[in-house]
Amino acid sequence: MKRYVVFSLFFCALSSAALAQKKNPVTTVIKEILPRQAKNLQAAVETMPPDKFSFKPTEPQMTFGHLVAHMIDSNYYLCAKATDKDALVGALKASFDFCTTSLAKVDDTKLGDTIHAYGGREVPRAWALIALTNDWADHYSASATYLRLNGLLPPTAQPKK
């Protein structure tokens, strides 16, 4: 995960000159990240067999199904109560559709505006977009671990077709 963050920061630094030419560099990058993360996370969840949604890597960790519900919750910013695989996969897809629709209306002009985050903290609107991309990376990493611990390859590790 740390490598991903370092790589992301390095990539952003290298890309800053190219992005400076775009009108909305931050939201443009977020919108470019969204389809890949949605595809990978949805494929990871669909790869896990239904009987493995109750799998926990260790006792204190959440089940794979709970991880999926957490992804949905993060995308919607509310609690998702779905319990079976089909409902969770459908809700996850819907949450990414929600993000796609919401982000289509966003540009960089209001990223400095203050919003209320978790715990009522006041943060710039940019915080929500950055936290969103961090959540996607974290959730995919966790999904990949659950899949590998069940002898399954995550989507990004599967051979090209």
Short mmCIF file of N, CA, C and O in Angstrom, two decimals, residues 2 7 13 15 18 24 29 35 45 48 52 54 56-58 68 82 84 107 131 133 143 148 152-153:
data_model
loop_
_atom_site.label_atom_id
_atom_site.label_comp_id
_atom_site.label_asym_id
_atom_site.label_seq_id
_atom_site.Cartn_x
_atom_site.Cartn_y
_atom_site.Cartn_z
N LYS A 2 1.95 1.23 0.81
CA LYS A 2 2.84 2.38 0.87
C LYS A 2 3.49 2.62 -0.49
O LYS A 2 3.65 3.75 -0.91
N PHE A 7 4.19 5.66 -5.33
CA PHE A 7 4.11 5.67 -6.79
C PHE A 7 3.10 6.69 -7.27
O PHE A 7 3.35 7.42 -8.22
N ALA A 13 3.50 13.96 -9.49
CA ALA A 13 4.53 14.98 -9.66
C ALA A 13 5.01 15.04 -11.10
O ALA A 13 5.17 16.12 -11.67
N SER A 15 3.37 14.11 -13.69
CA SER A 15 2.27 14.48 -14.56
C SER A 15 1.83 15.93 -14.39
O SER A 15 1.01 16.41 -15.15
N ALA A 18 1.83 18.22 -17.49
CA ALA A 18 0.79 17.88 -18.47
C ALA A 18 -0.58 18.26 -17.93
O ALA A 18 -1.42 18.78 -18.67
N ASN A 24 -9.28 21.33 -15.38
CA ASN A 24 -9.62 20.74 -14.09
C ASN A 24 -8.71 19.55 -13.80
O ASN A 24 -9.13 18.40 -13.88
N VAL A 29 -8.21 13.77 -13.19
CA VAL A 29 -7.49 12.56 -12.77
C VAL A 29 -8.42 11.62 -12.01
O VAL A 29 -8.42 10.41 -12.24
N PRO A 35 -13.03 4.56 -13.62
CA PRO A 35 -13.40 3.35 -14.37
C PRO A 35 -12.51 2.14 -14.05
O PRO A 35 -13.00 1.02 -13.92
N VAL A 45 -14.77 -8.71 -6.49
CA VAL A 45 -15.92 -9.20 -5.73
C VAL A 45 -16.63 -10.31 -6.50
O VAL A 45 -17.02 -11.33 -5.91
N MET A 48 -14.84 -13.85 -6.16
CA MET A 48 -14.96 -14.62 -4.92
C MET A 48 -16.24 -15.46 -4.96
O MET A 48 -17.33 -14.94 -5.22
N LYS A 52 -17.57 -18.07 0.06
CA LYS A 52 -16.38 -17.47 0.66
C LYS A 52 -16.64 -16.04 1.15
O LYS A 52 -15.73 -15.38 1.63
N SER A 54 -18.14 -15.25 3.71
CA SER A 54 -18.00 -15.24 5.17
C SER A 54 -16.55 -15.48 5.60
O SER A 54 -16.26 -15.52 6.80
N LYS A 56 -12.77 -14.95 6.68
CA LYS A 56 -11.95 -13.95 7.39
C LYS A 56 -10.50 -14.41 7.32
O LYS A 56 -10.21 -15.56 7.67
N PRO A 57 -9.55 -13.56 6.93
CA PRO A 57 -8.15 -13.96 6.93
C PRO A 57 -7.67 -14.32 8.34
O PRO A 57 -6.94 -15.28 8.51
N THR A 58 -8.07 -13.54 9.32
CA THR A 58 -7.79 -13.82 10.73
C THR A 58 -9.04 -13.44 11.52
O THR A 58 -9.88 -12.68 11.04
N VAL A 68 -16.93 -5.92 1.33
CA VAL A 68 -17.71 -5.42 0.19
C VAL A 68 -18.73 -4.38 0.67
O VAL A 68 -18.88 -3.31 0.07
N ALA A 82 -26.88 -4.85 2.64
CA ALA A 82 -27.00 -6.03 1.79
C ALA A 82 -26.23 -7.21 2.40
O ALA A 82 -25.20 -7.02 3.01
N ASP A 84 -26.28 -10.87 0.81
CA ASP A 84 -25.82 -11.95 -0.07
C ASP A 84 -24.99 -11.39 -1.23
O ASP A 84 -25.00 -10.21 -1.49
N ASP A 107 -15.95 19.82 -10.88
CA ASP A 107 -14.73 20.33 -11.48
C ASP A 107 -13.87 20.93 -10.37
O ASP A 107 -14.23 20.88 -9.20
N ALA A 131 -9.55 11.24 -0.58
CA ALA A 131 -9.90 10.11 0.29
C ALA A 131 -10.58 9.00 -0.51
O ALA A 131 -10.35 7.82 -0.26
N THR A 133 -10.14 8.16 -3.73
CA THR A 133 -9.18 7.37 -4.49
C THR A 133 -8.32 6.51 -3.57
O THR A 133 -7.96 5.40 -3.92
N SER A 143 -9.25 -6.70 -1.07
CA SER A 143 -9.97 -7.71 -1.87
C SER A 143 -8.99 -8.71 -2.48
O SER A 143 -9.25 -9.91 -2.48
N ARG A 148 -6.55 -14.07 -2.88
CA ARG A 148 -5.33 -14.90 -2.88
C ARG A 148 -5.33 -15.91 -1.74
O ARG A 148 -4.89 -17.05 -1.93
N LEU A 152 -7.40 -17.73 -5.30
CA LEU A 152 -7.92 -17.07 -6.50
C LEU A 152 -7.04 -15.87 -6.85
O LEU A 152 -6.56 -15.17 -5.96
N LEU A 153 -6.85 -15.64 -8.14
CA LEU A 153 -6.06 -14.50 -8.58
C LEU A 153 -6.97 -13.27 -8.67
O LEU A 153 -8.05 -13.33 -9.25
#
